[in-house]
mmCIF file of C-alpha atoms in Angstrom:
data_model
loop_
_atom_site.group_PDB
_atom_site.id
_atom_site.type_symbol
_atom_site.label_atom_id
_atom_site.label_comp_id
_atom_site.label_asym_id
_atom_site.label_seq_id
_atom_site.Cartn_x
_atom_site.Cartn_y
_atom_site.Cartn_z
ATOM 1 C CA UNK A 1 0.000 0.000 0.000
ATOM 2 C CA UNK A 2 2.963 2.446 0.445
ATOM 3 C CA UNK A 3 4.082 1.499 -3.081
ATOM 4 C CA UNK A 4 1.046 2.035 -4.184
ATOM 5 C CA UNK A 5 0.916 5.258 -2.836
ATOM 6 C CA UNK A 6 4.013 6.299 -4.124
ATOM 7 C CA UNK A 7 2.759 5.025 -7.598
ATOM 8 C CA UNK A 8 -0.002 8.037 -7.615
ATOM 9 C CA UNK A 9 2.257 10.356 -6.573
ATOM 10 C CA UNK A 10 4.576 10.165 -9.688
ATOM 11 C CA UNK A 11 1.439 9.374 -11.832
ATOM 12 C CA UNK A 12 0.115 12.624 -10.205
ATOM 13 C CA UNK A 13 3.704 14.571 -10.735
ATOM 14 C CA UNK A 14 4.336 12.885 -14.195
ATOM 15 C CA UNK A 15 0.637 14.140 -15.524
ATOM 16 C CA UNK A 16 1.496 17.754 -14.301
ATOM 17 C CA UNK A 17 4.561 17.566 -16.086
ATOM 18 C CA UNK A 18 3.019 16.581 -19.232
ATOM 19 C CA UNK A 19 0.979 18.940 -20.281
ATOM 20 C CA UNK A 20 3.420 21.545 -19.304
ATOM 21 C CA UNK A 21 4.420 22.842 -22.973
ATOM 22 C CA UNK A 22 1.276 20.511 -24.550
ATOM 23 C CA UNK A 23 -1.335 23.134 -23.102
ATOM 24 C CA UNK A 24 0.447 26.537 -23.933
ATOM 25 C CA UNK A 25 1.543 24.843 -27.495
ATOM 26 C CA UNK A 26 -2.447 24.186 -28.181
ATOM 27 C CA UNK A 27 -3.702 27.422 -27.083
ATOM 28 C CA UNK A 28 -0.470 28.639 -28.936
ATOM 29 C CA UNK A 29 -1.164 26.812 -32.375
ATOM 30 C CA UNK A 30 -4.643 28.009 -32.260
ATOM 31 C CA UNK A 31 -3.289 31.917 -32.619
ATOM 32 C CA UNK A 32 -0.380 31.585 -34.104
ATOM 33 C CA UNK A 33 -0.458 28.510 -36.134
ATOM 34 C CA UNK A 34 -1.622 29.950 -39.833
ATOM 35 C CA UNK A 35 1.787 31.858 -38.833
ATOM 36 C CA UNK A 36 3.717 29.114 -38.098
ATOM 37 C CA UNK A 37 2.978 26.808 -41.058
ATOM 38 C CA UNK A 38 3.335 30.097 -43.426
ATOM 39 C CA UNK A 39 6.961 29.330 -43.098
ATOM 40 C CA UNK A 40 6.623 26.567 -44.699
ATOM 41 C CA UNK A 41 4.696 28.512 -47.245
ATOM 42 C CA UNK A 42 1.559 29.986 -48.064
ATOM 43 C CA UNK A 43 -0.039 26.455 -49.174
ATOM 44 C CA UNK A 44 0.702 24.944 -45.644
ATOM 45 C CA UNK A 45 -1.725 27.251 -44.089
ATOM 46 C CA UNK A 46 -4.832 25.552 -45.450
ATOM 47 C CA UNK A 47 -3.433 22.788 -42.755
ATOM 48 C CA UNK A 48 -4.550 25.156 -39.512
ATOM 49 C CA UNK A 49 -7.340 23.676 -38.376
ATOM 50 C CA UNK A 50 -5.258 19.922 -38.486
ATOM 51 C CA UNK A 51 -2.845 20.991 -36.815
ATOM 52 C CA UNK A 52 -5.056 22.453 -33.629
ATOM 53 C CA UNK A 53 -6.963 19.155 -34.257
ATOM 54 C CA UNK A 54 -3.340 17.130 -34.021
ATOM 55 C CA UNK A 55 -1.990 19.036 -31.534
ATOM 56 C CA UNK A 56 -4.803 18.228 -29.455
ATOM 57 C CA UNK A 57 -4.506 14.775 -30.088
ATOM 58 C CA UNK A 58 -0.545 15.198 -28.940
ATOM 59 C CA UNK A 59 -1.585 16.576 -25.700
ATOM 60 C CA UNK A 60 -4.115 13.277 -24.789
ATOM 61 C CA UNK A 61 -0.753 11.222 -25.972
ATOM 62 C CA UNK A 62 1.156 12.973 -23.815
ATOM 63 C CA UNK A 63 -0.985 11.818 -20.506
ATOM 64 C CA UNK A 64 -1.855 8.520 -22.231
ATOM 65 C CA UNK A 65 2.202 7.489 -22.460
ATOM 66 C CA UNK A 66 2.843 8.550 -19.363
ATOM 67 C CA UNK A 67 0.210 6.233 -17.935
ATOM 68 C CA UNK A 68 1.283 3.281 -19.869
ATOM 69 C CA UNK A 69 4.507 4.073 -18.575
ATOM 70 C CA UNK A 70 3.365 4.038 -15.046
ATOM 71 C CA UNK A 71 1.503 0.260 -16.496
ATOM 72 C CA UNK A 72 4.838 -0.960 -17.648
ATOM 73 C CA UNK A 73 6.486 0.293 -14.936
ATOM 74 C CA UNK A 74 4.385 -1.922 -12.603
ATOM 75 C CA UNK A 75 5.080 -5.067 -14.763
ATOM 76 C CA UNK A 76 1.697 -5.385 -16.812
ATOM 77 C CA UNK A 77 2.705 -5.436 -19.973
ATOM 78 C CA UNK A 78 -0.426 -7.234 -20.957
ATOM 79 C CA UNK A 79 -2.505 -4.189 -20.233
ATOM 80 C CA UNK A 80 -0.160 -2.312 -21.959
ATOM 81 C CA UNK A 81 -0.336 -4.749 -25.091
ATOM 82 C CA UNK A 82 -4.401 -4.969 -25.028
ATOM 83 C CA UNK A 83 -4.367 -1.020 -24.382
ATOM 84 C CA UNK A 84 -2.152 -0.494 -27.336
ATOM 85 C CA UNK A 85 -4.087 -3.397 -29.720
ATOM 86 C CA UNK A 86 -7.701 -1.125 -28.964
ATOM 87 C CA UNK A 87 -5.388 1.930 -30.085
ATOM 88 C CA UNK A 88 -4.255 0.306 -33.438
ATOM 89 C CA UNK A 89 -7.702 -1.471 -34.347
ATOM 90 C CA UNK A 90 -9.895 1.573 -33.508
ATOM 91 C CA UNK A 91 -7.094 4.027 -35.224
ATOM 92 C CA UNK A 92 -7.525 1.827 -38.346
ATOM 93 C CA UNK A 93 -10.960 1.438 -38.594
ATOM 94 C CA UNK A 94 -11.531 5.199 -37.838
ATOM 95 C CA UNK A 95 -9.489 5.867 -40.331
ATOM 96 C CA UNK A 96 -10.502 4.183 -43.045
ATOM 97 C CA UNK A 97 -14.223 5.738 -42.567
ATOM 98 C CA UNK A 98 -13.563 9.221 -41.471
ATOM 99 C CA UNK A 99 -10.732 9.462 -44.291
ATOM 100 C CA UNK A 100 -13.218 8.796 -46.811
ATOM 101 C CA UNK A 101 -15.594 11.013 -45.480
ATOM 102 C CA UNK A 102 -13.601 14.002 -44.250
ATOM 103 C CA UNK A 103 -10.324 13.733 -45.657
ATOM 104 C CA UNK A 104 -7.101 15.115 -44.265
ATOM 105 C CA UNK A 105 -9.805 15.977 -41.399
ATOM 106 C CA UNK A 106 -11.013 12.409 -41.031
ATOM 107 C CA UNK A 107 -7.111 11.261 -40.230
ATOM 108 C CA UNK A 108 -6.883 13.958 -37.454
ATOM 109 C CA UNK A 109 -10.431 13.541 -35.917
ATOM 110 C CA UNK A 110 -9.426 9.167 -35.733
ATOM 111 C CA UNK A 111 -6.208 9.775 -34.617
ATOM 112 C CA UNK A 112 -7.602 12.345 -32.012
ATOM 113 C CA UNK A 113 -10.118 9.712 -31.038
ATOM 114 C CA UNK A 114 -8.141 6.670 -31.157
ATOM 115 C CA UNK A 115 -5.604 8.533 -28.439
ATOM 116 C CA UNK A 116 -8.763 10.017 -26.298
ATOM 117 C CA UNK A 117 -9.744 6.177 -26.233
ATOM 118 C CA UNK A 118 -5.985 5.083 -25.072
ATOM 119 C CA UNK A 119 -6.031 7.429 -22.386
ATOM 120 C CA UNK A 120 -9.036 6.378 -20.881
ATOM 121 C CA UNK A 121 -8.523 2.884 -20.916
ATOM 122 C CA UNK A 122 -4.608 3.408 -19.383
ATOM 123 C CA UNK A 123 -6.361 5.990 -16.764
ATOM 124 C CA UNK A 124 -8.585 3.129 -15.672
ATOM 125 C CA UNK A 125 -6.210 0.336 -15.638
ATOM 126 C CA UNK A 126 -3.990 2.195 -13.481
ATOM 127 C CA UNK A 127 -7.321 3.158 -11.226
ATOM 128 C CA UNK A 128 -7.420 -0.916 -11.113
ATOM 129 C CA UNK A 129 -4.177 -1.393 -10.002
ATOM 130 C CA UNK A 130 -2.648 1.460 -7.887
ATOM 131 C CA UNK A 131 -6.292 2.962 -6.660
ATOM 132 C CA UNK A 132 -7.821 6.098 -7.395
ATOM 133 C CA UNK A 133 -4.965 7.986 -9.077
ATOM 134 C CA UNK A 134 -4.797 12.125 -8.132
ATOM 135 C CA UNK A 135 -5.165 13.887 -11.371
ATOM 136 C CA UNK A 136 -3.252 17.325 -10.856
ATOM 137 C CA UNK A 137 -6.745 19.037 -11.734
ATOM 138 C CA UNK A 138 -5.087 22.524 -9.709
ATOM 139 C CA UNK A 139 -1.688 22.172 -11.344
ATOM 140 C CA UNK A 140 -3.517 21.491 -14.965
ATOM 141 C CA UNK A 141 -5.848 24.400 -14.178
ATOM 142 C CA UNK A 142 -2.791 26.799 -13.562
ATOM 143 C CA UNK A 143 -1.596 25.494 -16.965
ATOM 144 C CA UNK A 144 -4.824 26.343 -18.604
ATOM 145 C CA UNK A 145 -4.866 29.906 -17.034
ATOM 146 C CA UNK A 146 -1.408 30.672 -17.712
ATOM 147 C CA UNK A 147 -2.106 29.805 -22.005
ATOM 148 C CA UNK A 148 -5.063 31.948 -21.352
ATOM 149 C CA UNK A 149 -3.099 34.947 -20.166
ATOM 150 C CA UNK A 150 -0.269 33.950 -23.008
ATOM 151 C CA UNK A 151 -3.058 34.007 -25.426
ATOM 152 C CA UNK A 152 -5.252 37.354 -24.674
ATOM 153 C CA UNK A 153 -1.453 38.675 -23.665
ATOM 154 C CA UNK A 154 -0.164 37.935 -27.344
ATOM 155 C CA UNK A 155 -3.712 39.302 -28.738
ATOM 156 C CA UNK A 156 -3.083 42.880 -27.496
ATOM 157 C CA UNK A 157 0.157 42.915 -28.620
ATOM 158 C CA UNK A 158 -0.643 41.593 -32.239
ATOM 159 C CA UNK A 159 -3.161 44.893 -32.147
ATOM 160 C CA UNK A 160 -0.184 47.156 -32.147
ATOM 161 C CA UNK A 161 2.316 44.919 -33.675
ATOM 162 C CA UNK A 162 1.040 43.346 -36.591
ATOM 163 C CA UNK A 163 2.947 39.806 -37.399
ATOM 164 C CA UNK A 164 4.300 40.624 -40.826
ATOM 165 C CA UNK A 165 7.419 38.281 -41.418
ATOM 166 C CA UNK A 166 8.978 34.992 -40.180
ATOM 167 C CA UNK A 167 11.079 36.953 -37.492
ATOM 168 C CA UNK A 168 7.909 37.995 -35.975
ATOM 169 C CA UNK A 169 6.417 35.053 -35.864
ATOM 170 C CA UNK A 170 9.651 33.664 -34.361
ATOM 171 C CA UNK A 171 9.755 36.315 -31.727
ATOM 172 C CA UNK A 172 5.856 36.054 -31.048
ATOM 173 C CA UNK A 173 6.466 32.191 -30.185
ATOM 174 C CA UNK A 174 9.719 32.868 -27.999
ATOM 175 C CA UNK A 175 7.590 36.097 -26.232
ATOM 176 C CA UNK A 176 4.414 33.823 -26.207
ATOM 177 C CA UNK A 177 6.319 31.161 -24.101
ATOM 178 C CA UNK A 178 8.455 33.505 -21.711
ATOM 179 C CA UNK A 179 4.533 35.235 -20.998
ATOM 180 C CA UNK A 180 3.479 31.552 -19.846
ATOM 181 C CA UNK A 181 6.414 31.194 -17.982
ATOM 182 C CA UNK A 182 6.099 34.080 -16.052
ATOM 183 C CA UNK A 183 2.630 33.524 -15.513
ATOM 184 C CA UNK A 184 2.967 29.527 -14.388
ATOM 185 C CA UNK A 185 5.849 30.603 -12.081
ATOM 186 C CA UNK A 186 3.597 33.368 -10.388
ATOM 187 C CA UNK A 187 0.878 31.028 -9.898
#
C-alpha cells in the first residue's frame, strides 16, 4: 500500500509535467499557427485547423504514455499490449471511414479519437491497479490559465504589432512562451 501510494504520486507529478508545454503549445497553435505553417509557405496554411486538431490529439498522448509508462512500470505489460491493440484497431478502422468522409480531417479527428480512447482505458487500468490515481486538476488548471493569459497577452500585442514576417512570428512564439512562464511561475 505504500508502493502504491508512491505510484499516484509520480502518476500525479508525471501528468502535471506533461501537459506543461502541450497546453500553452495548443492554445499557442490556435493563434499563431496559420503563422507558423506560413513558413513553410503559403499552401501549408490551409493545414490550420489539423494541426489544432493534431496538436490536441498530442496533448491526450502525452498523458496517455505517461500512464502506460506508469503500467509498464508496474510489470503489466499485458494491459499495456491490449491497451495499445484497442489503439491500433480503432485508429484503423476510424481511419478508413472518417478518411473517406472528411479527408485530411477524417485522419486527425481518428487519430484524435483513437488517443482520447488510449487514455481512458490506461487511466482506468492504473485506477485498477494502484487505486484512485490524483489527477493534478489545480496544477492542470494553472496550466490552462497561464495559455489563457499567453493568449489574450499575445492578442493585445498583435493589435499594435502586426505579425508581418517569419522573425515575428519567431519572436511572437519565444515572447508567447516567456509570458506563460512568467505567468505559471507566479501562480
Amino acid at each position: 500500500s505504500e508502493d502504491k501510494s508512491k505510484v499516484r504520486f509520480f502518476i500525479d507529478e508525471a501528468l502535471f509535467y506533461g501537459g506543461l508545454t502541450a497546453i500553452p503549445g495548443l492554445f499557442g497553435a490556435a493563434l499563431l499557427g496559420t503563422e507558423v505553417l506560413r513558413i513553410y509557405g503559403a499552401d501549408f496554411t490551409r493545414g490550420t485547423n489539423i494541426l489544432l486538431i493534431l496538436i490536441f490529439a498530442r496533448l491526450l498522448n502525452a498523458y496517455g504514455s505517461l500512464l502506460m509508462t506508469a503500467i509498464n512500470g508496474l510489470d503489466r505489460p499485458d494491459i499495456s499490449f491490449r491497451i495499445n491493440g484497442v489503439f491500433m484497431i480503432s485508429n484503423l478502422i476510424l481511419n478508413v471511414g472518417l478518411i473517406h468522409w472528411l479527408g485530411w480531417y477524417g485522419a486527425a479527428i481518428a487519430t484524435t479519437i483513437s488517443t482520447t480512447i488510449t487514455a481512458l482505458l490506461a487511466l482506468y487500468a492504473i485506477r485498477r491497479l494502484v487505486g484512485d490515481a490524483p489527477v493534478p486538476v489545480t496544477g492542470i488548471g494553472y496550466q490552462i490559465v497561464a495559455s489563457v493569459v499567453m493568449t489574450l497577452v499575445l492578442i493585445v500585442v498583435q493589435k499594435f504589432i502586426p505579425i508581418d514576417s517569419t522573425y515575428y512570428t519567431v519572436a511572437y512564439v519565444v515572447f508567447g512562451a516567456g509570458v506563460y512562464g512568467i505567468c505559471l511561475f507566479a501562480l
